[in-house]
CSV table of N, CA and C in Angstrom, one decimal:
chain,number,residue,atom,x,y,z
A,588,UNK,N,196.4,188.9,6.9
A,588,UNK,CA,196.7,190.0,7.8
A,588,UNK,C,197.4,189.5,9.1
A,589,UNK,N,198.6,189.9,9.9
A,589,UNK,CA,198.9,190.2,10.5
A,589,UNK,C,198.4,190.6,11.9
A,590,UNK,N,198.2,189.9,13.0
A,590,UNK,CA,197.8,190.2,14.5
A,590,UNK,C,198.4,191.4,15.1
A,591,UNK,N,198.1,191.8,15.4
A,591,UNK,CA,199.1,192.5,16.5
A,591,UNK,C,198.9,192.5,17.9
A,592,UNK,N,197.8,191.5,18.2
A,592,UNK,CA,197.9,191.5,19.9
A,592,UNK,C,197.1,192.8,20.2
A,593,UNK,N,196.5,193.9,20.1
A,593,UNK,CA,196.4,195.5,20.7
A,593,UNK,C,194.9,195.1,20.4
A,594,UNK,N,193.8,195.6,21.7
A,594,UNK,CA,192.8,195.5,21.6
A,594,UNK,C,192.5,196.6,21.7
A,595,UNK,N,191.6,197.7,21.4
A,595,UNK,CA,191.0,198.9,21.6
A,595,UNK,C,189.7,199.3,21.4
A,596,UNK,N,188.7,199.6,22.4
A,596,UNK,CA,187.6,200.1,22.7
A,596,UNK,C,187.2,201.0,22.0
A,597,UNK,N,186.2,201.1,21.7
A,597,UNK,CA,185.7,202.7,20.9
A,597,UNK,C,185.6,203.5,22.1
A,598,UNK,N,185.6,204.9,22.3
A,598,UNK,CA,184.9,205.5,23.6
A,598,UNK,C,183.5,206.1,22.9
A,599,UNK,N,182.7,207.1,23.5
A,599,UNK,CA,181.5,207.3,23.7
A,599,UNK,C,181.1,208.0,22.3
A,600,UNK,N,182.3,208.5,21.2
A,600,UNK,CA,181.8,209.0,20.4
A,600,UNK,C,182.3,208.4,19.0
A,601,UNK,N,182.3,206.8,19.1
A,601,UNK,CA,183.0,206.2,17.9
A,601,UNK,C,184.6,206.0,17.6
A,602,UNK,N,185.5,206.8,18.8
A,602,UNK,CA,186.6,206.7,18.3
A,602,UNK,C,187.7,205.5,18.7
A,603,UNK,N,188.9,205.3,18.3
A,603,UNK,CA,189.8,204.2,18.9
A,603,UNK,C,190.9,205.0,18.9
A,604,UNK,N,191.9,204.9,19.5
A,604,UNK,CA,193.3,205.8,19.5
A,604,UNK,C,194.2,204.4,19.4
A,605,UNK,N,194.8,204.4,17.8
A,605,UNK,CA,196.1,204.0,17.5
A,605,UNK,C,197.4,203.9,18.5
A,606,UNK,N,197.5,203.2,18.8
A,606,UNK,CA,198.9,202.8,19.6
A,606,UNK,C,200.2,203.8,19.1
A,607,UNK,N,200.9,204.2,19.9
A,607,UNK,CA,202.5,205.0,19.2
A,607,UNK,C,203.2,203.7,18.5
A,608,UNK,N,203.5,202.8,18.7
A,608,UNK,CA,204.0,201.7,18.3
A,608,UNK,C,203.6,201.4,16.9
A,609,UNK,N,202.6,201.1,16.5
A,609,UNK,CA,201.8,201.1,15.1
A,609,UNK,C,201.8,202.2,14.5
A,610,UNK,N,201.9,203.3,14.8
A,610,UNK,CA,202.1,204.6,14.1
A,610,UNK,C,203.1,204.8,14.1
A,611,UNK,N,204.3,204.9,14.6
A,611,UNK,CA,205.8,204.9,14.1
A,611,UNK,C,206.2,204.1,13.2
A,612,UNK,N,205.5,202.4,13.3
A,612,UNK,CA,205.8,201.2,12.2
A,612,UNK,C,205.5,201.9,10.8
A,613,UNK,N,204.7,202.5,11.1
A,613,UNK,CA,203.5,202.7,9.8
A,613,UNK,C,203.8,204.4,9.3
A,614,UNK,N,204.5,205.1,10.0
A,614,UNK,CA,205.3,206.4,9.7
A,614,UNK,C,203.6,206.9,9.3
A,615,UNK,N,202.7,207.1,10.4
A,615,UNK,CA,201.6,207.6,10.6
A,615,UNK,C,202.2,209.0,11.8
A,616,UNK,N,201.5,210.2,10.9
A,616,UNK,CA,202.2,210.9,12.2
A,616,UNK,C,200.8,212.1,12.9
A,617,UNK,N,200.7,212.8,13.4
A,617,UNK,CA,199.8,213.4,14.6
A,617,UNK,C,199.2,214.1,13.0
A,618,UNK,N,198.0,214.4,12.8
A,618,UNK,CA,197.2,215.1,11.9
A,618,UNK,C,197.1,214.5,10.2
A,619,UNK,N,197.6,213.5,10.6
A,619,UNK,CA,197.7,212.4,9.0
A,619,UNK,C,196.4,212.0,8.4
A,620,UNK,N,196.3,212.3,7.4
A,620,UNK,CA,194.8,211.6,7.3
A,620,UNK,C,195.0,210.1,6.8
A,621,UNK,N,193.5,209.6,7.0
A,621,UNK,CA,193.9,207.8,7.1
A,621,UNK,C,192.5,208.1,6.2
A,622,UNK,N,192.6,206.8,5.1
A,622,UNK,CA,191.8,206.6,4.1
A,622,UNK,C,190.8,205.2,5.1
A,623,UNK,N,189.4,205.2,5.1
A,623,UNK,CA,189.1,203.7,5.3
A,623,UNK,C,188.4,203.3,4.7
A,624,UNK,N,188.1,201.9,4.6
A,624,UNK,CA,187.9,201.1,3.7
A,624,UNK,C,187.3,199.8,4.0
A,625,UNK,N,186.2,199.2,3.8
A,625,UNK,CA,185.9,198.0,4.4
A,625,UNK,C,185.7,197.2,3.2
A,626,UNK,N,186.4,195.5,3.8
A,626,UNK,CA,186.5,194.7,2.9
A,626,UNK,C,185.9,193.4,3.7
A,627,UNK,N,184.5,192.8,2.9
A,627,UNK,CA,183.8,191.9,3.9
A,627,UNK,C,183.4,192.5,5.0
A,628,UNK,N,183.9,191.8,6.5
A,628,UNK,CA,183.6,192.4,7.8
A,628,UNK,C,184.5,193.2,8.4
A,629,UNK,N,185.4,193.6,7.6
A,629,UNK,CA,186.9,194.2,8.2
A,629,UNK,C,187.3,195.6,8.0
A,630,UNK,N,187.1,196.2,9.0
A,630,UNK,CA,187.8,197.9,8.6
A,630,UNK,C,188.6,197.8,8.2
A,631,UNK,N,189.4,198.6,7.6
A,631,UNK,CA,191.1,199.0,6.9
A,631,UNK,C,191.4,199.9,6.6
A,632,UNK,N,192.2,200.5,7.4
A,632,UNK,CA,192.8,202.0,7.5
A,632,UNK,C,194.5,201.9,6.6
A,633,UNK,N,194.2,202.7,5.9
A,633,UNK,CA,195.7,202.7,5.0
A,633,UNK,C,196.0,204.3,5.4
A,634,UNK,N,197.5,205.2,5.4
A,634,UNK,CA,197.9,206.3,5.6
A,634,UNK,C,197.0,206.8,3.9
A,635,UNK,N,196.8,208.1,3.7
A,635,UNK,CA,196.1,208.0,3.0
A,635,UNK,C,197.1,209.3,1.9
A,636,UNK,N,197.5,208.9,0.8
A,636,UNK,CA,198.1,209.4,0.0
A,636,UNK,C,197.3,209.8,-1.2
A,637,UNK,N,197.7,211.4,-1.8
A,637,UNK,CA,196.4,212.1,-2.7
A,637,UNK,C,196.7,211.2,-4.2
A,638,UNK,N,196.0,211.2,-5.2
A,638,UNK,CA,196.1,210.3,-6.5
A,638,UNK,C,195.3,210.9,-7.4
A,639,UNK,N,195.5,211.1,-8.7
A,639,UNK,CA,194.9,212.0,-9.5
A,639,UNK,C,193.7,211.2,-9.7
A,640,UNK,N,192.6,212.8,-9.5
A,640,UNK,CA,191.2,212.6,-9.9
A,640,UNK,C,190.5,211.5,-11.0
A,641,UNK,N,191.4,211.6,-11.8
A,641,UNK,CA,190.8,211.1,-13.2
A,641,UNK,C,191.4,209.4,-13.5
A,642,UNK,N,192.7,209.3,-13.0
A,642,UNK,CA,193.2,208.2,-13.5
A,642,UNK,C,193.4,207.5,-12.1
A,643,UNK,N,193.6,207.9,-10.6
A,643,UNK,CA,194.3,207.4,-9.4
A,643,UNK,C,195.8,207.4,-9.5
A,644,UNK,N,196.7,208.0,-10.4
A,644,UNK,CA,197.7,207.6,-10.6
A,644,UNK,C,198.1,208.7,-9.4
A,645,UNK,N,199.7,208.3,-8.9
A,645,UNK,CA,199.9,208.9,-8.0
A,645,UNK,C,201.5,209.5,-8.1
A,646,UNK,N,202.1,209.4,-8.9
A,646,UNK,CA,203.4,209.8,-9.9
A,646,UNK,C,203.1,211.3,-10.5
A,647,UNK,N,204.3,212.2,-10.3
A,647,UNK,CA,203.8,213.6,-10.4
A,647,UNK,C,202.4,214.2,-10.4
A,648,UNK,N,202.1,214.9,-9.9
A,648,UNK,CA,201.0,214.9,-8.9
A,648,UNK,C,201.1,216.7,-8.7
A,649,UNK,N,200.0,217.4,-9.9
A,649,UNK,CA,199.8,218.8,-9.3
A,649,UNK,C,198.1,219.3,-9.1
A,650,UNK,N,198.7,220.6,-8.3
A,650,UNK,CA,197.6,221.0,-7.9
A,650,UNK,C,196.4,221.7,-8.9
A,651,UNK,N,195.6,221.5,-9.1
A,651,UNK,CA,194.7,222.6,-9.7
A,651,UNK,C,193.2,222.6,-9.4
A,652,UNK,N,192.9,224.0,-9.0
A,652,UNK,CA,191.4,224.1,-8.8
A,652,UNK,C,191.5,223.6,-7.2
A,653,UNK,N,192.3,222.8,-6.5
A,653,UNK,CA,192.1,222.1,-5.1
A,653,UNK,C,191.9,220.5,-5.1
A,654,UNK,N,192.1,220.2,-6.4
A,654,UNK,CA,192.1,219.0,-7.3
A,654,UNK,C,193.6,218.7,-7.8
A,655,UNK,N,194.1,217.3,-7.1
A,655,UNK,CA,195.5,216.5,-7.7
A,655,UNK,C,195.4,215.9,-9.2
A,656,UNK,N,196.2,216.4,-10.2
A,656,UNK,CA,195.8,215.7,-11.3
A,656,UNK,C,197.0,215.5,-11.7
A,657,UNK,N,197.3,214.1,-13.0
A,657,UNK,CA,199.3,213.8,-13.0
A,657,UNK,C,199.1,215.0,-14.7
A,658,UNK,N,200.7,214.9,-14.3
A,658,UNK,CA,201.2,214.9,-15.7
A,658,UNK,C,200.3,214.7,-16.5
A,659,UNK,N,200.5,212.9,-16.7
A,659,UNK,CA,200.0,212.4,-18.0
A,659,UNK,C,198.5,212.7,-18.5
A,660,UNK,N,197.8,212.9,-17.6
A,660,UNK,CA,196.6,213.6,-17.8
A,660,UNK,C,196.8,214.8,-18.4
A,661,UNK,N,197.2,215.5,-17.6
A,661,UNK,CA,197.2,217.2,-18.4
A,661,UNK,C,197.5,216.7,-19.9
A,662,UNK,N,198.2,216.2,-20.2
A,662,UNK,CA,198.8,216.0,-21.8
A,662,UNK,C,197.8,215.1,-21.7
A,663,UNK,N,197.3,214.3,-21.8
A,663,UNK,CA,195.9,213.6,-22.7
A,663,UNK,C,195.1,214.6,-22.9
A,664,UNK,N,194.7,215.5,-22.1
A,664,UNK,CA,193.7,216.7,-21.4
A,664,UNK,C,194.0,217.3,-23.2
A,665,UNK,N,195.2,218.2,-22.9
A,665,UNK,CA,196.0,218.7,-24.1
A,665,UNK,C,195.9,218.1,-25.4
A,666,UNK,N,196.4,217.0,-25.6
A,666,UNK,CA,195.6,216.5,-26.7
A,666,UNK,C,194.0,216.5,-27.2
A,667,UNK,N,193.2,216.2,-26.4
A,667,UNK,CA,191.6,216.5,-26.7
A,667,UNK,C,191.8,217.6,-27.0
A,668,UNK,N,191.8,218.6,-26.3
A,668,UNK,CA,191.9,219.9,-26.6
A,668,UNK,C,192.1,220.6,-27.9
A,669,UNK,N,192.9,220.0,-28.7
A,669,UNK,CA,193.5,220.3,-29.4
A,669,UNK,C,195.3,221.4,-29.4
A,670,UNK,N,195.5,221.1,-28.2
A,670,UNK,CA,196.8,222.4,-27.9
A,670,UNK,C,198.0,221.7,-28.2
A,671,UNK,N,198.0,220.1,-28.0
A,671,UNK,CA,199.2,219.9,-28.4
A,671,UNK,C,198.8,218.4,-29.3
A,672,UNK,N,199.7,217.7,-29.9
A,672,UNK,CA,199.3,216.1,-30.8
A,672,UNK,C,199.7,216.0,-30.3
């Protein structure tokens, strides 16, 4: 990992505010959601992009129910089904 020098405090209710500098690098923008993730002792905040339920795959990508699911699923889906071989 990479340093970046920027120290930041939590204030009184857990939060830290991202630098403009790191959020422009990172094409983070005002209302974005951030995925986190801890690895060992280390937080890790990635921009957080949706990925189908079933597989994570993130290549065509529709909505249903309020649920991301790809393509390739629906057609495996379809196959079980018996609607399409």
């Amino acid at each position: 990992m990479k340093s970046t020098g920027i120290v930041r405090r939590l204030d009184e209710l857990g939060r830290i505010t991202l630098p403009i500098e790191l959020r422009r690098t990172l094409g983070v923008g005002e209302r974005d959601s951030l995925e986190i993730f801890v690895d060992g002792d280390k937080i890790v905040l990635t921009k957080y992009e949706p990925a189908d339920i079933f597989t994570g795959e993130k290549n065509e990508l529709y909505d249903f129910c309020g649920k991301k699911v790809s393509k390739d699923s629906i057609i495996q889906m379809a196959k079980i089904a018996g609607v399409i071989e």
